[in-house]
């Protein structure tokens, strides 16, 4: 049996409850799997096995503080390979049930890169809070210049501001840089007080993020084997990163252009970027459970 690594966690329904499906949850940028305990436990209570893990450079998948936000060489490719390892573990532990991948934020970019390579492993794909815009040339130039002059461990506050600044500025009057995540102050306070959240990436980490972003919107590298798989693209209606109909439609169009024929979008009313924590998150939980139940019944 494949071993579960220290930076991963497997949630299973009660032993008397049958497993009706398996789910991998992939966390977003500047956070960790611990922020997804509630949604994982909710799904487990409803019959789904769930696997989560800390991506490279995040959470407990960091041995030294200097490596927080450092992903290493070939970061985008290796993160996708890590997620495939999680796929193999949960599918071995829970065989013969539908398997769905859920990615949030940067985790949605990871999930999309995974899907482009391994669509035939999935019975469903849910992308939440996915950045809808391609990387800007200025960000790429910033990365190249800093890599050349300061090295891959340099932490660029200018890149942090370029990527996050406009999001935080949208809710600046609320008193926290994390207010764009949620309207619930308890979510900001927990995020702001967590040293493994909201940190400035290394240049290597930002390069990996931009590589994932470019891969998501590139025309190439689609395996195109599972054309009828359900694909759901969701966001909070007040998510300044991904939350409007135009942005969700733009993401959906990349799948439809490659003739995937079961693609739907959904805005979760009133929520901001973090649809998994805080007041109102039950609306997102219910939507996701409903979609999982549809897939498990097919």
PDB file of C-alpha atoms in Angstrom:
ATOM      1  CA  UNK A   1       0.000   0.000   0.000  1.00  0.00           C
ATOM      2  CA  UNK A   2       1.276   3.481  -0.865  1.00  0.00           C
ATOM      3  CA  UNK A   3       2.363   5.517   2.159  1.00  0.00           C
ATOM      4  CA  UNK A   4       0.714   8.812   3.055  1.00  0.00           C
ATOM      5  CA  UNK A   5       3.473  11.467   3.343  1.00  0.00           C
ATOM      6  CA  UNK A   6       3.802  13.620   6.449  1.00  0.00           C
ATOM      7  CA  UNK A   7       2.565  16.710   4.596  1.00  0.00           C
ATOM      8  CA  UNK A   8      -0.723  15.047   3.571  1.00  0.00           C
ATOM      9  CA  UNK A   9      -3.900  14.067   5.390  1.00  0.00           C
ATOM     10  CA  UNK A  10      -6.573  11.520   4.500  1.00  0.00           C
ATOM     11  CA  UNK A  11     -10.125  11.998   5.759  1.00  0.00           C
ATOM     12  CA  UNK A  12     -12.372   8.931   5.686  1.00  0.00           C
ATOM     13  CA  UNK A  13     -16.063   8.474   6.481  1.00  0.00           C
ATOM     14  CA  UNK A  14     -16.994   6.486   9.569  1.00  0.00           C
ATOM     15  CA  UNK A  15     -16.125   2.825   9.063  1.00  0.00           C
ATOM     16  CA  UNK A  16     -19.828   1.906   9.012  1.00  0.00           C
ATOM     17  CA  UNK A  17     -20.535   4.485   6.303  1.00  0.00           C
ATOM     18  CA  UNK A  18     -19.882   3.455   2.704  1.00  0.00           C
ATOM     19  CA  UNK A  19     -17.471   5.601   0.677  1.00  0.00           C
ATOM     20  CA  UNK A  20     -19.405   6.975  -2.302  1.00  0.00           C
ATOM     21  CA  UNK A  21     -16.628   9.073  -3.839  1.00  0.00           C
ATOM     22  CA  UNK A  22     -13.070  10.320  -3.459  1.00  0.00           C
ATOM     23  CA  UNK A  23     -11.880  13.934  -3.564  1.00  0.00           C
ATOM     24  CA  UNK A  24      -8.507  15.667  -3.671  1.00  0.00           C
ATOM     25  CA  UNK A  25      -8.531  19.257  -2.358  1.00  0.00           C
ATOM     26  CA  UNK A  26      -5.664  21.509  -3.490  1.00  0.00           C
ATOM     27  CA  UNK A  27      -5.098  24.690  -1.484  1.00  0.00           C
ATOM     28  CA  UNK A  28      -4.218  28.102  -2.864  1.00  0.00           C
ATOM     29  CA  UNK A  29      -1.333  30.559  -2.824  1.00  0.00           C
ATOM     30  CA  UNK A  30       0.164  31.633   0.481  1.00  0.00           C
ATOM     31  CA  UNK A  31      -1.875  29.243   2.636  1.00  0.00           C
ATOM     32  CA  UNK A  32      -1.973  25.540   3.587  1.00  0.00           C
ATOM     33  CA  UNK A  33      -4.215  22.506   3.842  1.00  0.00           C
ATOM     34  CA  UNK A  34      -5.221  23.353   7.413  1.00  0.00           C
ATOM     35  CA  UNK A  35      -7.597  26.003   6.075  1.00  0.00           C
ATOM     36  CA  UNK A  36      -9.635  23.243   4.388  1.00  0.00           C
ATOM     37  CA  UNK A  37     -10.368  21.051   7.396  1.00  0.00           C
ATOM     38  CA  UNK A  38     -14.007  22.155   7.647  1.00  0.00           C
ATOM     39  CA  UNK A  39     -14.904  21.438   4.022  1.00  0.00           C
ATOM     40  CA  UNK A  40     -12.985  18.133   4.159  1.00  0.00           C
ATOM     41  CA  UNK A  41     -14.869  17.032   7.276  1.00  0.00           C
ATOM     42  CA  UNK A  42     -18.190  18.162   5.792  1.00  0.00           C
ATOM     43  CA  UNK A  43     -17.619  16.035   2.703  1.00  0.00           C
ATOM     44  CA  UNK A  44     -16.469  13.105   4.823  1.00  0.00           C
ATOM     45  CA  UNK A  45     -19.641  13.294   6.893  1.00  0.00           C
ATOM     46  CA  UNK A  46     -21.545  12.954   3.626  1.00  0.00           C
ATOM     47  CA  UNK A  47     -19.734   9.837   2.458  1.00  0.00           C
ATOM     48  CA  UNK A  48     -16.685  11.165   0.601  1.00  0.00           C
ATOM     49  CA  UNK A  49     -13.069  10.285   1.267  1.00  0.00           C
ATOM     50  CA  UNK A  50     -10.886  13.404   1.013  1.00  0.00           C
ATOM     51  CA  UNK A  51      -7.143  13.813   0.638  1.00  0.00           C
ATOM     52  CA  UNK A  52      -5.347  17.125   1.193  1.00  0.00           C
ATOM     53  CA  UNK A  53      -1.667  18.025   1.181  1.00  0.00           C
ATOM     54  CA  UNK A  54       0.581  21.026   1.596  1.00  0.00           C
ATOM     55  CA  UNK A  55       2.083  22.028  -1.735  1.00  0.00           C
ATOM     56  CA  UNK A  56       5.841  22.446  -2.008  1.00  0.00           C
ATOM     57  CA  UNK A  57       6.912  25.570  -0.172  1.00  0.00           C
ATOM     58  CA  UNK A  58       3.782  25.629   2.006  1.00  0.00           C
ATOM     59  CA  UNK A  59       2.607  24.521   5.430  1.00  0.00           C
ATOM     60  CA  UNK A  60       4.376  21.524   6.943  1.00  0.00           C
ATOM     61  CA  UNK A  61       5.930  20.699   3.571  1.00  0.00           C
ATOM     62  CA  UNK A  62       8.694  23.140   4.547  1.00  0.00           C
ATOM     63  CA  UNK A  63      11.664  22.056   6.621  1.00  0.00           C
ATOM     64  CA  UNK A  64      13.279  25.500   7.027  1.00  0.00           C
ATOM     65  CA  UNK A  65      11.649  28.911   7.340  1.00  0.00           C
ATOM     66  CA  UNK A  66      13.851  30.055   4.437  1.00  0.00           C
ATOM     67  CA  UNK A  67      12.019  27.561   2.200  1.00  0.00           C
ATOM     68  CA  UNK A  68       8.567  29.024   2.835  1.00  0.00           C
ATOM     69  CA  UNK A  69       7.400  30.077  -0.623  1.00  0.00           C
ATOM     70  CA  UNK A  70      10.289  28.279  -2.330  1.00  0.00           C
ATOM     71  CA  UNK A  71       9.173  25.493  -4.680  1.00  0.00           C
ATOM     72  CA  UNK A  72      12.440  24.344  -6.259  1.00  0.00           C
ATOM     73  CA  UNK A  73      13.452  23.560  -9.814  1.00  0.00           C
ATOM     74  CA  UNK A  74      10.714  22.646 -12.296  1.00  0.00           C
ATOM     75  CA  UNK A  75       8.215  23.743  -9.666  1.00  0.00           C
ATOM     76  CA  UNK A  76       5.030  23.658 -11.736  1.00  0.00           C
ATOM     77  CA  UNK A  77       5.764  20.222 -13.159  1.00  0.00           C
ATOM     78  CA  UNK A  78       6.763  18.792  -9.785  1.00  0.00           C
ATOM     79  CA  UNK A  79       3.656  20.120  -8.028  1.00  0.00           C
ATOM     80  CA  UNK A  80       1.482  18.396 -10.634  1.00  0.00           C
ATOM     81  CA  UNK A  81       3.470  15.180 -10.094  1.00  0.00           C
ATOM     82  CA  UNK A  82       2.945  15.521  -6.330  1.00  0.00           C
ATOM     83  CA  UNK A  83      -0.807  15.804  -6.871  1.00  0.00           C
ATOM     84  CA  UNK A  84      -0.705  12.700  -9.027  1.00  0.00           C
ATOM     85  CA  UNK A  85       0.935  10.898  -6.098  1.00  0.00           C
ATOM     86  CA  UNK A  86      -2.034  11.972  -3.962  1.00  0.00           C
ATOM     87  CA  UNK A  87      -4.376  10.688  -6.671  1.00  0.00           C
ATOM     88  CA  UNK A  88      -2.722   7.279  -6.595  1.00  0.00           C
ATOM     89  CA  UNK A  89      -2.928   7.104  -2.806  1.00  0.00           C
ATOM     90  CA  UNK A  90      -6.617   7.943  -2.479  1.00  0.00           C
ATOM     91  CA  UNK A  91      -7.631   5.822  -5.465  1.00  0.00           C
ATOM     92  CA  UNK A  92      -5.750   2.864  -3.960  1.00  0.00           C
ATOM     93  CA  UNK A  93      -7.409   3.384  -0.567  1.00  0.00           C
ATOM     94  CA  UNK A  94     -10.853   3.987  -2.097  1.00  0.00           C
ATOM     95  CA  UNK A  95     -11.080   2.015  -5.352  1.00  0.00           C
ATOM     96  CA  UNK A  96     -14.070   1.763  -7.660  1.00  0.00           C
ATOM     97  CA  UNK A  97     -15.671   5.078  -6.681  1.00  0.00           C
ATOM     98  CA  UNK A  98     -15.781   8.347  -8.657  1.00  0.00           C
ATOM     99  CA  UNK A  99     -12.746  10.575  -8.158  1.00  0.00           C
ATOM    100  CA  UNK A 100     -12.986  14.385  -8.277  1.00  0.00           C
ATOM    101  CA  UNK A 101     -10.286  17.044  -7.979  1.00  0.00           C
ATOM    102  CA  UNK A 102     -11.051  20.424  -6.397  1.00  0.00           C
ATOM    103  CA  UNK A 103      -8.496  23.235  -6.657  1.00  0.00           C
ATOM    104  CA  UNK A 104      -8.755  26.727  -5.207  1.00  0.00           C
ATOM    105  CA  UNK A 105      -6.932  29.880  -6.325  1.00  0.00           C
ATOM    106  CA  UNK A 106      -3.407  28.859  -7.288  1.00  0.00           C
ATOM    107  CA  UNK A 107      -4.583  25.334  -6.483  1.00  0.00           C
ATOM    108  CA  UNK A 108      -7.089  25.703  -9.320  1.00  0.00           C
ATOM    109  CA  UNK A 109      -4.185  26.459 -11.659  1.00  0.00           C
ATOM    110  CA  UNK A 110      -2.486  23.298 -10.373  1.00  0.00           C
ATOM    111  CA  UNK A 111      -5.694  21.305 -10.877  1.00  0.00           C
ATOM    112  CA  UNK A 112      -6.072  22.621 -14.418  1.00  0.00           C
ATOM    113  CA  UNK A 113      -2.456  21.733 -15.250  1.00  0.00           C
ATOM    114  CA  UNK A 114      -3.151  18.284 -13.811  1.00  0.00           C
ATOM    115  CA  UNK A 115      -6.344  17.949 -15.833  1.00  0.00           C
ATOM    116  CA  UNK A 116      -4.588  18.866 -19.074  1.00  0.00           C
ATOM    117  CA  UNK A 117      -2.209  15.965 -18.478  1.00  0.00           C
ATOM    118  CA  UNK A 118      -4.426  13.425 -16.680  1.00  0.00           C
ATOM    119  CA  UNK A 119      -8.062  14.141 -17.559  1.00  0.00           C
ATOM    120  CA  UNK A 120      -8.737  10.389 -17.857  1.00  0.00           C
ATOM    121  CA  UNK A 121      -8.056   9.904 -14.113  1.00  0.00           C
ATOM    122  CA  UNK A 122     -10.926  12.203 -13.137  1.00  0.00           C
ATOM    123  CA  UNK A 123     -14.679  11.799 -12.914  1.00  0.00           C
ATOM    124  CA  UNK A 124     -15.045  15.501 -12.187  1.00  0.00           C
ATOM    125  CA  UNK A 125     -13.102  18.750 -11.867  1.00  0.00           C
ATOM    126  CA  UNK A 126     -14.077  21.738  -9.719  1.00  0.00           C
ATOM    127  CA  UNK A 127     -12.070  24.960 -10.001  1.00  0.00           C
ATOM    128  CA  UNK A 128     -12.839  27.652  -7.429  1.00  0.00           C
ATOM    129  CA  UNK A 129     -11.478  31.188  -7.237  1.00  0.00           C
ATOM    130  CA  UNK A 130      -9.264  30.576 -10.251  1.00  0.00           C
ATOM    131  CA  UNK A 131      -7.321  33.602 -11.526  1.00  0.00           C
ATOM    132  CA  UNK A 132      -8.848  34.492 -14.868  1.00  0.00           C
ATOM    133  CA  UNK A 133      -6.052  36.687 -16.235  1.00  0.00           C
ATOM    134  CA  UNK A 134      -2.851  35.657 -17.952  1.00  0.00           C
ATOM    135  CA  UNK A 135       0.429  36.723 -16.369  1.00  0.00           C
ATOM    136  CA  UNK A 136       1.618  40.182 -17.313  1.00  0.00           C
ATOM    137  CA  UNK A 137       4.876  40.734 -19.149  1.00  0.00           C
ATOM    138  CA  UNK A 138       5.949  43.131 -16.405  1.00  0.00           C
ATOM    139  CA  UNK A 139       5.701  40.343 -13.810  1.00  0.00           C
ATOM    140  CA  UNK A 140       7.733  38.002 -16.000  1.00  0.00           C
ATOM    141  CA  UNK A 141      10.368  40.690 -16.521  1.00  0.00           C
ATOM    142  CA  UNK A 142      10.471  41.363 -12.773  1.00  0.00           C
ATOM    143  CA  UNK A 143      11.067  37.650 -12.118  1.00  0.00           C
ATOM    144  CA  UNK A 144      13.838  37.370 -14.696  1.00  0.00           C
ATOM    145  CA  UNK A 145      15.642  40.478 -13.445  1.00  0.00           C
ATOM    146  CA  UNK A 146      15.480  39.420  -9.797  1.00  0.00           C
ATOM    147  CA  UNK A 147      16.571  35.870 -10.567  1.00  0.00           C
ATOM    148  CA  UNK A 148      19.608  37.203 -12.391  1.00  0.00           C
ATOM    149  CA  UNK A 149      20.570  39.866  -9.860  1.00  0.00           C
ATOM    150  CA  UNK A 150      19.359  38.588  -6.480  1.00  0.00           C
ATOM    151  CA  UNK A 151      18.772  34.853  -6.808  1.00  0.00           C
ATOM    152  CA  UNK A 152      15.824  32.531  -6.470  1.00  0.00           C
ATOM    153  CA  UNK A 153      15.472  32.933  -2.671  1.00  0.00           C
ATOM    154  CA  UNK A 154      14.973  36.707  -2.888  1.00  0.00           C
ATOM    155  CA  UNK A 155      11.556  37.832  -1.636  1.00  0.00           C
ATOM    156  CA  UNK A 156      10.075  40.472  -3.895  1.00  0.00           C
ATOM    157  CA  UNK A 157       7.571  42.804  -2.245  1.00  0.00           C
ATOM    158  CA  UNK A 158       6.976  44.475  -5.605  1.00  0.00           C
ATOM    159  CA  UNK A 159       5.768  41.180  -7.095  1.00  0.00           C
ATOM    160  CA  UNK A 160       3.608  40.579  -4.026  1.00  0.00           C
ATOM    161  CA  UNK A 161       2.012  43.989  -4.554  1.00  0.00           C
ATOM    162  CA  UNK A 162       1.610  43.408  -8.279  1.00  0.00           C
ATOM    163  CA  UNK A 163      -0.253  40.136  -7.752  1.00  0.00           C
ATOM    164  CA  UNK A 164      -2.196  40.894  -4.556  1.00  0.00           C
ATOM    165  CA  UNK A 165      -2.246  44.683  -4.362  1.00  0.00           C
ATOM    166  CA  UNK A 166      -5.329  45.375  -6.440  1.00  0.00           C
ATOM    167  CA  UNK A 167      -7.277  42.704  -4.550  1.00  0.00           C
ATOM    168  CA  UNK A 168      -6.406  44.127  -1.139  1.00  0.00           C
ATOM    169  CA  UNK A 169      -7.054  47.705  -2.294  1.00  0.00           C
ATOM    170  CA  UNK A 170     -10.635  46.823  -3.188  1.00  0.00           C
ATOM    171  CA  UNK A 171     -11.414  46.389   0.522  1.00  0.00           C
ATOM    172  CA  UNK A 172      -8.780  48.692   2.040  1.00  0.00           C
ATOM    173  CA  UNK A 173     -11.307  50.497   4.263  1.00  0.00           C
ATOM    174  CA  UNK A 174     -11.990  47.289   6.188  1.00  0.00           C
ATOM    175  CA  UNK A 175      -8.593  47.386   7.887  1.00  0.00           C
ATOM    176  CA  UNK A 176      -6.894  44.180   6.760  1.00  0.00           C
ATOM    177  CA  UNK A 177      -4.954  43.175   3.668  1.00  0.00           C
ATOM    178  CA  UNK A 178      -6.820  39.873   3.926  1.00  0.00           C
ATOM    179  CA  UNK A 179     -10.289  41.458   3.715  1.00  0.00           C
ATOM    180  CA  UNK A 180     -10.530  40.548   0.026  1.00  0.00           C
ATOM    181  CA  UNK A 181     -10.717  36.919   1.141  1.00  0.00           C
ATOM    182  CA  UNK A 182     -13.927  37.193   3.139  1.00  0.00           C
ATOM    183  CA  UNK A 183     -16.469  39.573   4.639  1.00  0.00           C
ATOM    184  CA  UNK A 184     -16.045  37.725   7.945  1.00  0.00           C
ATOM    185  CA  UNK A 185     -13.463  39.455  10.220  1.00  0.00           C
ATOM    186  CA  UNK A 186     -12.728  36.147  11.964  1.00  0.00           C
ATOM    187  CA  UNK A 187     -11.338  34.830   8.677  1.00  0.00           C
ATOM    188  CA  UNK A 188      -9.001  37.839   8.303  1.00  0.00           C
ATOM    189  CA  UNK A 189      -7.822  37.589  11.904  1.00  0.00           C
ATOM    190  CA  UNK A 190      -7.031  33.886  11.602  1.00  0.00           C
ATOM    191  CA  UNK A 191      -5.254  34.450   8.293  1.00  0.00           C
ATOM    192  CA  UNK A 192      -3.284  37.481   9.472  1.00  0.00           C
ATOM    193  CA  UNK A 193      -2.149  35.723  12.660  1.00  0.00           C
ATOM    194  CA  UNK A 194      -1.031  32.545  10.870  1.00  0.00           C
ATOM    195  CA  UNK A 195       2.699  32.716   9.965  1.00  0.00           C
ATOM    196  CA  UNK A 196       2.091  30.144   7.213  1.00  0.00           C
ATOM    197  CA  UNK A 197      -0.426  32.412   5.455  1.00  0.00           C
ATOM    198  CA  UNK A 198      -0.044  35.597   3.442  1.00  0.00           C
ATOM    199  CA  UNK A 199       3.742  35.414   3.234  1.00  0.00           C
ATOM    200  CA  UNK A 200       5.832  36.926   0.466  1.00  0.00           C
ATOM    201  CA  UNK A 201       7.023  34.223  -1.931  1.00  0.00           C
ATOM    202  CA  UNK A 202      10.568  33.771  -3.065  1.00  0.00           C
ATOM    203  CA  UNK A 203      11.280  34.681  -6.682  1.00  0.00           C
ATOM    204  CA  UNK A 204      11.333  30.947  -7.382  1.00  0.00           C
ATOM    205  CA  UNK A 205       7.812  30.667  -5.955  1.00  0.00           C
ATOM    206  CA  UNK A 206       6.500  33.539  -8.063  1.00  0.00           C
ATOM    207  CA  UNK A 207       8.077  32.010 -11.164  1.00  0.00           C
ATOM    208  CA  UNK A 208       6.228  28.773 -10.414  1.00  0.00           C
ATOM    209  CA  UNK A 209       2.955  30.671  -9.993  1.00  0.00           C
ATOM    210  CA  UNK A 210       3.425  32.446 -13.328  1.00  0.00           C
ATOM    211  CA  UNK A 211       4.373  29.154 -15.018  1.00  0.00           C
ATOM    212  CA  UNK A 212       1.132  27.598 -13.758  1.00  0.00           C
ATOM    213  CA  UNK A 213      -0.855  30.624 -14.877  1.00  0.00           C
ATOM    214  CA  UNK A 214       0.661  30.522 -18.369  1.00  0.00           C
ATOM    215  CA  UNK A 215       0.120  26.776 -18.628  1.00  0.00           C
ATOM    216  CA  UNK A 216      -3.551  27.120 -17.716  1.00  0.00           C
ATOM    217  CA  UNK A 217      -4.245  29.452 -20.617  1.00  0.00           C
ATOM    218  CA  UNK A 218      -1.911  27.967 -23.196  1.00  0.00           C
ATOM    219  CA  UNK A 219      -3.390  26.188 -26.198  1.00  0.00           C
ATOM    220  CA  UNK A 220      -1.003  23.248 -26.066  1.00  0.00           C
ATOM    221  CA  UNK A 221      -0.468  20.173 -23.866  1.00  0.00           C
ATOM    222  CA  UNK A 222      -4.090  19.000 -23.633  1.00  0.00           C
ATOM    223  CA  UNK A 223      -4.367  15.202 -23.569  1.00  0.00           C
ATOM    224  CA  UNK A 224      -8.075  15.288 -24.582  1.00  0.00           C
ATOM    225  CA  UNK A 225      -9.167  11.805 -23.531  1.00  0.00           C
ATOM    226  CA  UNK A 226     -12.149  12.404 -21.236  1.00  0.00           C
ATOM    227  CA  UNK A 227     -14.313  14.821 -23.187  1.00  0.00           C
ATOM    228  CA  UNK A 228     -17.560  14.330 -21.225  1.00  0.00           C
ATOM    229  CA  UNK A 229     -16.163  14.789 -17.708  1.00  0.00           C
ATOM    230  CA  UNK A 230     -18.132  17.301 -15.577  1.00  0.00           C
ATOM    231  CA  UNK A 231     -16.172  20.542 -15.138  1.00  0.00           C
ATOM    232  CA  UNK A 232     -17.451  23.171 -12.711  1.00  0.00           C
ATOM    233  CA  UNK A 233     -15.925  26.652 -12.452  1.00  0.00           C
ATOM    234  CA  UNK A 234     -17.086  28.545  -9.381  1.00  0.00           C
ATOM    235  CA  UNK A 235     -16.304  31.691  -7.396  1.00  0.00           C
ATOM    236  CA  UNK A 236     -17.782  34.014  -4.837  1.00  0.00           C
ATOM    237  CA  UNK A 237     -19.774  36.773  -6.503  1.00  0.00           C
ATOM    238  CA  UNK A 238     -17.577  39.359  -4.737  1.00  0.00           C
ATOM    239  CA  UNK A 239     -14.277  37.651  -5.497  1.00  0.00           C
ATOM    240  CA  UNK A 240     -12.094  40.361  -7.046  1.00  0.00           C
ATOM    241  CA  UNK A 241      -9.727  37.681  -8.344  1.00  0.00           C
ATOM    242  CA  UNK A 242     -12.254  35.480 -10.165  1.00  0.00           C
ATOM    243  CA  UNK A 243     -15.789  36.470  -9.300  1.00  0.00           C
ATOM    244  CA  UNK A 244     -17.828  37.735 -12.184  1.00  0.00           C
ATOM    245  CA  UNK A 245     -19.654  36.099 -15.059  1.00  0.00           C
ATOM    246  CA  UNK A 246     -17.224  37.408 -17.669  1.00  0.00           C
ATOM    247  CA  UNK A 247     -14.186  35.959 -15.881  1.00  0.00           C
ATOM    248  CA  UNK A 248     -15.812  32.586 -15.288  1.00  0.00           C
ATOM    249  CA  UNK A 249     -16.950  32.449 -18.912  1.00  0.00           C
ATOM    250  CA  UNK A 250     -13.407  33.205 -20.046  1.00  0.00           C
ATOM    251  CA  UNK A 251     -12.104  30.211 -18.074  1.00  0.00           C
ATOM    252  CA  UNK A 252     -14.918  27.973 -19.337  1.00  0.00           C
ATOM    253  CA  UNK A 253     -14.157  28.944 -22.921  1.00  0.00           C
ATOM    254  CA  UNK A 254     -10.723  27.300 -22.714  1.00  0.00           C
ATOM    255  CA  UNK A 255     -12.363  23.956 -22.006  1.00  0.00           C
ATOM    256  CA  UNK A 256     -15.129  24.400 -24.559  1.00  0.00           C
ATOM    257  CA  UNK A 257     -12.601  25.386 -27.225  1.00  0.00           C
ATOM    258  CA  UNK A 258     -11.117  21.919 -26.789  1.00  0.00           C
ATOM    259  CA  UNK A 259     -14.593  20.334 -27.071  1.00  0.00           C
ATOM    260  CA  UNK A 260     -15.166  19.402 -23.442  1.00  0.00           C
ATOM    261  CA  UNK A 261     -18.951  19.336 -23.436  1.00  0.00           C
ATOM    262  CA  UNK A 262     -19.977  19.337 -19.751  1.00  0.00           C
ATOM    263  CA  UNK A 263     -18.730  22.714 -18.506  1.00  0.00           C
ATOM    264  CA  UNK A 264     -20.756  24.915 -16.145  1.00  0.00           C
ATOM    265  CA  UNK A 265     -20.047  28.066 -14.150  1.00  0.00           C
ATOM    266  CA  UNK A 266     -21.534  29.215 -10.866  1.00  0.00           C
ATOM    267  CA  UNK A 267     -21.218  32.357  -8.758  1.00  0.00           C
ATOM    268  CA  UNK A 268     -21.790  31.843  -5.023  1.00  0.00           C
ATOM    269  CA  UNK A 269     -23.786  34.919  -3.972  1.00  0.00           C
ATOM    270  CA  UNK A 270     -22.202  37.309  -1.488  1.00  0.00           C
ATOM    271  CA  UNK A 271     -18.914  35.479  -0.942  1.00  0.00           C
ATOM    272  CA  UNK A 272     -15.455  36.841  -1.673  1.00  0.00           C
ATOM    273  CA  UNK A 273     -12.386  34.806  -2.656  1.00  0.00           C
ATOM    274  CA  UNK A 274     -12.331  32.347   0.252  1.00  0.00           C
ATOM    275  CA  UNK A 275     -15.550  30.381  -0.202  1.00  0.00           C
ATOM    276  CA  UNK A 276     -14.501  27.664   2.270  1.00  0.00           C
ATOM    277  CA  UNK A 277     -14.247  29.631   5.518  1.00  0.00           C
ATOM    278  CA  UNK A 278     -16.392  32.080   7.427  1.00  0.00           C
ATOM    279  CA  UNK A 279     -19.955  33.226   7.325  1.00  0.00           C
ATOM    280  CA  UNK A 280     -21.866  32.060   4.251  1.00  0.00           C
ATOM    281  CA  UNK A 281     -19.486  29.261   3.299  1.00  0.00           C
ATOM    282  CA  UNK A 282     -22.288  26.711   3.701  1.00  0.00           C
ATOM    283  CA  UNK A 283     -23.625  27.930   0.340  1.00  0.00           C
ATOM    284  CA  UNK A 284     -20.413  26.810  -1.332  1.00  0.00           C
ATOM    285  CA  UNK A 285     -20.364  23.553   0.643  1.00  0.00           C
ATOM    286  CA  UNK A 286     -23.912  22.731  -0.440  1.00  0.00           C
ATOM    287  CA  UNK A 287     -23.191  23.509  -4.085  1.00  0.00           C
ATOM    288  CA  UNK A 288     -20.071  21.333  -4.122  1.00  0.00           C
ATOM    289  CA  UNK A 289     -21.795  18.449  -2.333  1.00  0.00           C
ATOM    290  CA  UNK A 290     -24.684  18.611  -4.776  1.00  0.00           C
ATOM    291  CA  UNK A 291     -22.297  18.427  -7.742  1.00  0.00           C
ATOM    292  CA  UNK A 292     -20.370  15.556  -6.170  1.00  0.00           C
ATOM    293  CA  UNK A 293     -23.599  13.680  -5.560  1.00  0.00           C
ATOM    294  CA  UNK A 294     -24.592  14.095  -9.204  1.00  0.00           C
ATOM    295  CA  UNK A 295     -21.244  12.691 -10.297  1.00  0.00           C
ATOM    296  CA  UNK A 296     -21.411   9.768  -7.848  1.00  0.00           C
ATOM    297  CA  UNK A 297     -24.863   8.834  -9.127  1.00  0.00           C
ATOM    298  CA  UNK A 298     -23.921   8.770 -12.809  1.00  0.00           C
TER     299      UNK A 298
END
